[in-house]
Coordinates of C-alpha atoms and ligand atoms in Angstrom, one line a residue:
X13 CA 45.2 50.3 -34.8
X14 CA 47.2 52.7 -32.6
X15 CA 47.7 53.1 -28.9
X16 CA 48.8 49.7 -27.7
X17 CA 52.0 51.1 -26.2
X18 CA 50.2 53.9 -24.4
X19 CA 47.5 51.5 -23.1
X20 CA 50.2 49.3 -21.6
X21 CA 52.3 52.2 -20.2
X22 CA 49.2 53.6 -18.5
X23 CA 49.0 50.3 -16.6
X24 CA 52.7 50.0 -15.9
X25 CA 52.9 47.0 -18.3
X26 CA 55.4 46.2 -21.1
X27 CA 54.4 47.2 -24.6
X28 CA 54.0 43.5 -25.5
X29 CA 51.0 43.4 -23.1
X30 CA 49.5 46.3 -25.0
X31 CA 49.9 44.3 -28.2
X32 CA 48.2 41.3 -26.7
X33 CA 45.3 43.5 -25.5
X34 CA 45.3 44.9 -29.1
X35 CA 44.8 41.4 -30.5
X36 CA 41.8 41.0 -28.2
X37 CA 40.4 44.2 -29.6
X38 CA 40.9 42.8 -33.1
X39 CA 38.7 39.8 -32.1
X40 CA 36.0 41.9 -30.6
X41 CA 36.0 44.4 -33.5
X42 CA 36.0 41.7 -36.2
X43 CA 33.0 39.9 -34.5
X44 CA 31.1 43.2 -34.3
X45 CA 31.9 44.0 -37.9
X46 CA 30.6 40.7 -39.1
X47 CA 27.4 41.2 -37.0
X48 CA 27.0 44.8 -38.3
X49 CA 27.2 43.6 -41.9
X50 CA 30.4 45.3 -42.8
X51 CA 31.6 44.0 -46.1
X52 CA 35.3 44.7 -45.8
X53 CA 37.4 45.4 -42.8
X54 CA 41.0 46.4 -43.3
X55 CA 43.4 46.4 -40.4
X56 CA 46.7 48.1 -40.4
X57 CA 48.7 45.6 -38.4
X58 CA 52.2 46.5 -39.3
X59 CA 53.5 49.4 -41.5
X60 CA 56.6 49.4 -43.6
X61 CA 57.9 52.0 -41.1
X62 CA 57.3 49.7 -38.1
X63 CA 60.6 48.0 -38.7
X64 CA 62.1 51.0 -36.9
X65 CA 60.9 49.4 -33.7
X66 CA 63.2 47.3 -31.5
X67 CA 63.9 43.7 -32.6
X68 CA 62.2 42.5 -29.5
X69 CA 59.0 44.4 -30.2
X70 CA 58.9 43.3 -33.9
X71 CA 59.4 39.7 -32.8
X72 CA 56.6 40.1 -30.2
X73 CA 54.3 41.3 -32.9
X74 CA 55.2 38.5 -35.2
X75 CA 54.7 35.9 -32.4
X76 CA 51.3 37.4 -31.7
X77 CA 50.3 37.2 -35.4
X78 CA 51.2 33.5 -35.5
X79 CA 49.3 32.9 -32.3
X80 CA 46.3 34.8 -33.5
X81 CA 46.0 32.9 -36.7
X82 CA 46.5 29.6 -35.0
X83 CA 43.8 30.4 -32.4
X84 CA 41.3 32.2 -34.6
X85 CA 41.5 30.8 -38.0
X86 CA 38.9 28.0 -37.6
X87 CA 36.5 30.4 -36.0
X88 CA 37.0 33.1 -38.6
X89 CA 36.5 30.5 -41.4
X90 CA 33.3 29.2 -39.8
X91 CA 31.9 32.8 -39.5
X92 CA 32.3 33.3 -43.2
X93 CA 35.4 35.6 -43.0
X94 CA 37.6 35.7 -46.0
X95 CA 41.2 36.7 -45.4
X96 CA 43.2 38.8 -47.8
X97 CA 46.6 40.4 -47.4
X98 CA 48.1 43.7 -48.6
X99 CA 51.7 44.6 -48.1
X100 CA 54.6 42.2 -48.2
X101 CA 54.8 39.8 -45.3
X102 CA 57.9 38.0 -46.6
X103 CA 60.4 39.8 -44.2
X104 CA 58.5 38.1 -41.4
X105 CA 59.9 34.8 -42.6
X106 CA 58.6 31.6 -44.3
X107 CA 56.7 30.3 -41.3
X108 CA 54.4 33.2 -41.0
X109 CA 54.1 33.6 -44.7
X110 CA 53.1 29.9 -45.1
X111 CA 50.6 30.2 -42.3
X112 CA 49.1 33.4 -43.9
X113 CA 48.9 31.8 -47.3
X114 CA 47.2 28.7 -45.9
X115 CA 44.7 31.0 -44.1
X116 CA 44.0 32.9 -47.3
X117 CA 43.5 29.7 -49.2
X118 CA 41.3 28.1 -46.5
X119 CA 39.0 31.1 -46.4
X120 CA 39.0 32.0 -50.1
X121 CA 35.4 30.8 -50.7
X122 CA 33.9 32.8 -47.8
X123 CA 31.9 35.8 -48.5
X124 CA 30.4 37.3 -45.4
X125 CA 33.2 39.7 -44.5
X126 CA 36.6 40.2 -46.2
X127 CA 39.3 40.8 -43.6
X128 CA 42.2 42.6 -45.2
X129 CA 45.3 42.6 -43.1
X130 CA 47.9 45.1 -44.0
X131 CA 51.3 43.7 -43.1
X132 CA 54.5 45.5 -43.8
X133 CA 52.3 47.7 -45.9
X134 CA 53.0 51.2 -47.1
X135 CA 51.0 53.3 -49.5
X136 CA 53.9 55.0 -51.2
X137 CA 55.6 51.6 -51.8
X138 CA 52.3 50.4 -53.3
X139 CA 52.3 53.4 -55.6
X140 CA 55.9 52.8 -56.6
X141 CA 55.2 49.2 -57.5
X142 CA 52.2 50.3 -59.6
X143 CA 54.3 52.9 -61.4
X144 CA 57.0 50.3 -62.1
X145 CA 54.5 47.9 -63.6
X146 CA 53.1 50.6 -65.8
X147 CA 56.5 51.6 -67.0
X148 CA 57.5 48.0 -67.7
X149 CA 54.3 47.6 -69.8
X150 CA 55.0 50.8 -71.6
X151 CA 58.6 49.9 -72.4
X152 CA 57.6 46.4 -73.6
X153 CA 55.0 48.0 -75.9
X154 CA 51.9 46.4 -74.3
X155 CA 50.7 49.7 -72.9
X156 CA 50.3 53.1 -74.6
X157 CA 51.0 55.8 -71.9
X158 CA 47.9 57.6 -73.1
X159 CA 45.8 54.8 -71.8
X160 CA 47.0 55.2 -68.2
X161 CA 43.9 56.4 -66.3
X162 CA 42.7 56.2 -62.7
X163 CA 40.9 52.9 -63.3
X164 CA 44.1 51.3 -64.5
X165 CA 46.1 52.6 -61.5
X166 CA 43.3 51.4 -59.2
X167 CA 43.6 48.0 -60.7
X168 CA 47.3 47.9 -59.9
X169 CA 46.7 48.7 -56.3
X170 CA 46.9 45.8 -53.8
X171 CA 43.2 46.5 -53.0
X172 CA 42.2 45.9 -56.6
X173 CA 38.7 44.5 -56.8
X174 CA 37.7 45.6 -53.3
X175 CA 34.8 48.1 -53.0
X176 CA 35.8 51.8 -52.5
X177 CA 37.0 52.7 -49.0
X178 CA 34.1 54.3 -47.1
X179 CA 35.4 54.9 -43.6
X180 CA 38.9 55.1 -42.2
X181 CA 39.2 55.1 -38.4
X182 CA 42.4 56.0 -36.6
X183 CA 42.5 55.4 -32.9
X184 CA 44.5 56.9 -30.0
X185 CA 44.1 60.6 -30.9
X186 CA 46.7 60.7 -33.6
X187 CA 45.5 62.8 -36.6
X188 CA 47.5 61.4 -39.5
X189 CA 47.2 58.7 -42.2
X190 CA 50.7 57.4 -41.7
X191 CA 51.1 56.1 -45.2
X192 CA 47.9 54.0 -45.1
X193 CA 45.6 53.6 -48.2
X194 CA 46.4 57.1 -49.5
X195 CA 45.1 56.4 -53.0
X196 CA 42.1 54.5 -51.7
X197 CA 41.1 57.2 -49.1
X198 CA 40.6 60.0 -51.7
X199 CA 36.9 60.1 -50.8
X200 CA 36.8 58.1 -47.6
X201 CA 35.3 59.6 -44.5
X202 CA 38.0 60.0 -41.9
X203 CA 37.4 59.4 -38.3
X204 CA 39.9 60.1 -35.5
X205 CA 39.0 58.8 -32.1
X206 CA 40.7 59.2 -28.8
X207 CA 40.1 55.6 -27.8
X208 CA 43.3 53.6 -27.5
X209 CA 43.2 50.5 -29.8
X210 CA 43.1 47.9 -26.9
X211 CA 39.9 49.7 -25.6
X212 CA 38.3 49.5 -29.0
X213 CA 35.4 47.0 -29.6
X214 CA 31.8 46.5 -30.6
X215 CA 30.5 49.7 -29.0
X216 CA 33.2 51.8 -30.5
X217 CA 32.6 50.3 -34.0
X218 CA 28.9 50.9 -33.7
X219 CA 29.4 54.5 -32.8
X220 CA 31.9 54.9 -35.6
X221 CA 29.3 53.5 -38.0
X222 CA 26.7 55.8 -36.6
X223 CA 29.0 58.7 -37.2
X224 CA 29.6 57.5 -40.7
X225 CA 25.9 57.4 -41.3
X226 CA 25.5 61.0 -40.2
X227 CA 28.2 62.3 -42.7
X228 CA 26.9 63.8 -45.9
X229 CA 29.0 62.4 -48.8
X230 CA 29.0 64.6 -51.8
X231 CA 32.0 63.2 -53.7
X232 CA 32.8 66.7 -55.0
X233 CA 29.2 67.4 -56.0
X234 CA 27.2 69.9 -53.9
Ligands
IPE5 C1 49.9 49.6 -32.1 O1 50.1 50.7 -31.3 C2 50.6 49.7 -33.4 C3 51.1 48.4 -34.0 C4 50.4 47.2 -33.8 C5 52.3 48.3 -34.7 P1 51.5 51.3 -30.9 O2 52.5 50.3 -30.6 O3 51.9 52.3 -32.0 O4 51.1 52.1 -29.6 P2 51.6 53.6 -29.1 O5 51.5 54.5 -30.3 O6 53.0 53.4 -28.7 O7 50.7 53.9 -28.0
MG6 MG1 51.7 54.3 -32.3

């Protein structure tokens, strides 16, 4: 979800206004995804590199997340959305962590759409954690290194158990993955759109899904 800052700047507004508008785009896109029958929607809300932003902006984003959960949770729950987290939200403090954990617990039985929120997430850190686990198991003798295969690594990713990633959309004209789901995107269709995130919504999701439907996926075959 990129482009909040530029959306705000284009209107002479502070970045925080862009993030608020971005939260509205999350609402619209999530509703549209539920309606379209999307099984899993993963949102990159905060990367492990976003800590480089000013304290003020980080605190704005955190405040917005708290507000969003408070305002949206009941509706998400009643729409059959199950919340799941990847990344490590602990640096955001116990209040947000507790709220997130409650939201995950409250929606655990839902099965219409799984909303995965990536918070303080970074793909390379995810790899490093998986590598550490494998090494620990090998050292303790519970794992023979010869048994390390793709499936085992996949099972150690924070996305374990989720279906394969089909479509990855980046907004705002940037053409990079920025440390997002690198392992999981091996065969994902990538879509880079010019739309700034706060302008994203149901129509943009529909056209992204239509574009996805036009792609021929061969998974290395011919
Ligand atoms: C949203 O867009 C990203 C986050 C929610 C952290 P940006 O804040 O990166 O917006 P630009 O790139 O400055 O336009
Ligand atoms: Mg950006």
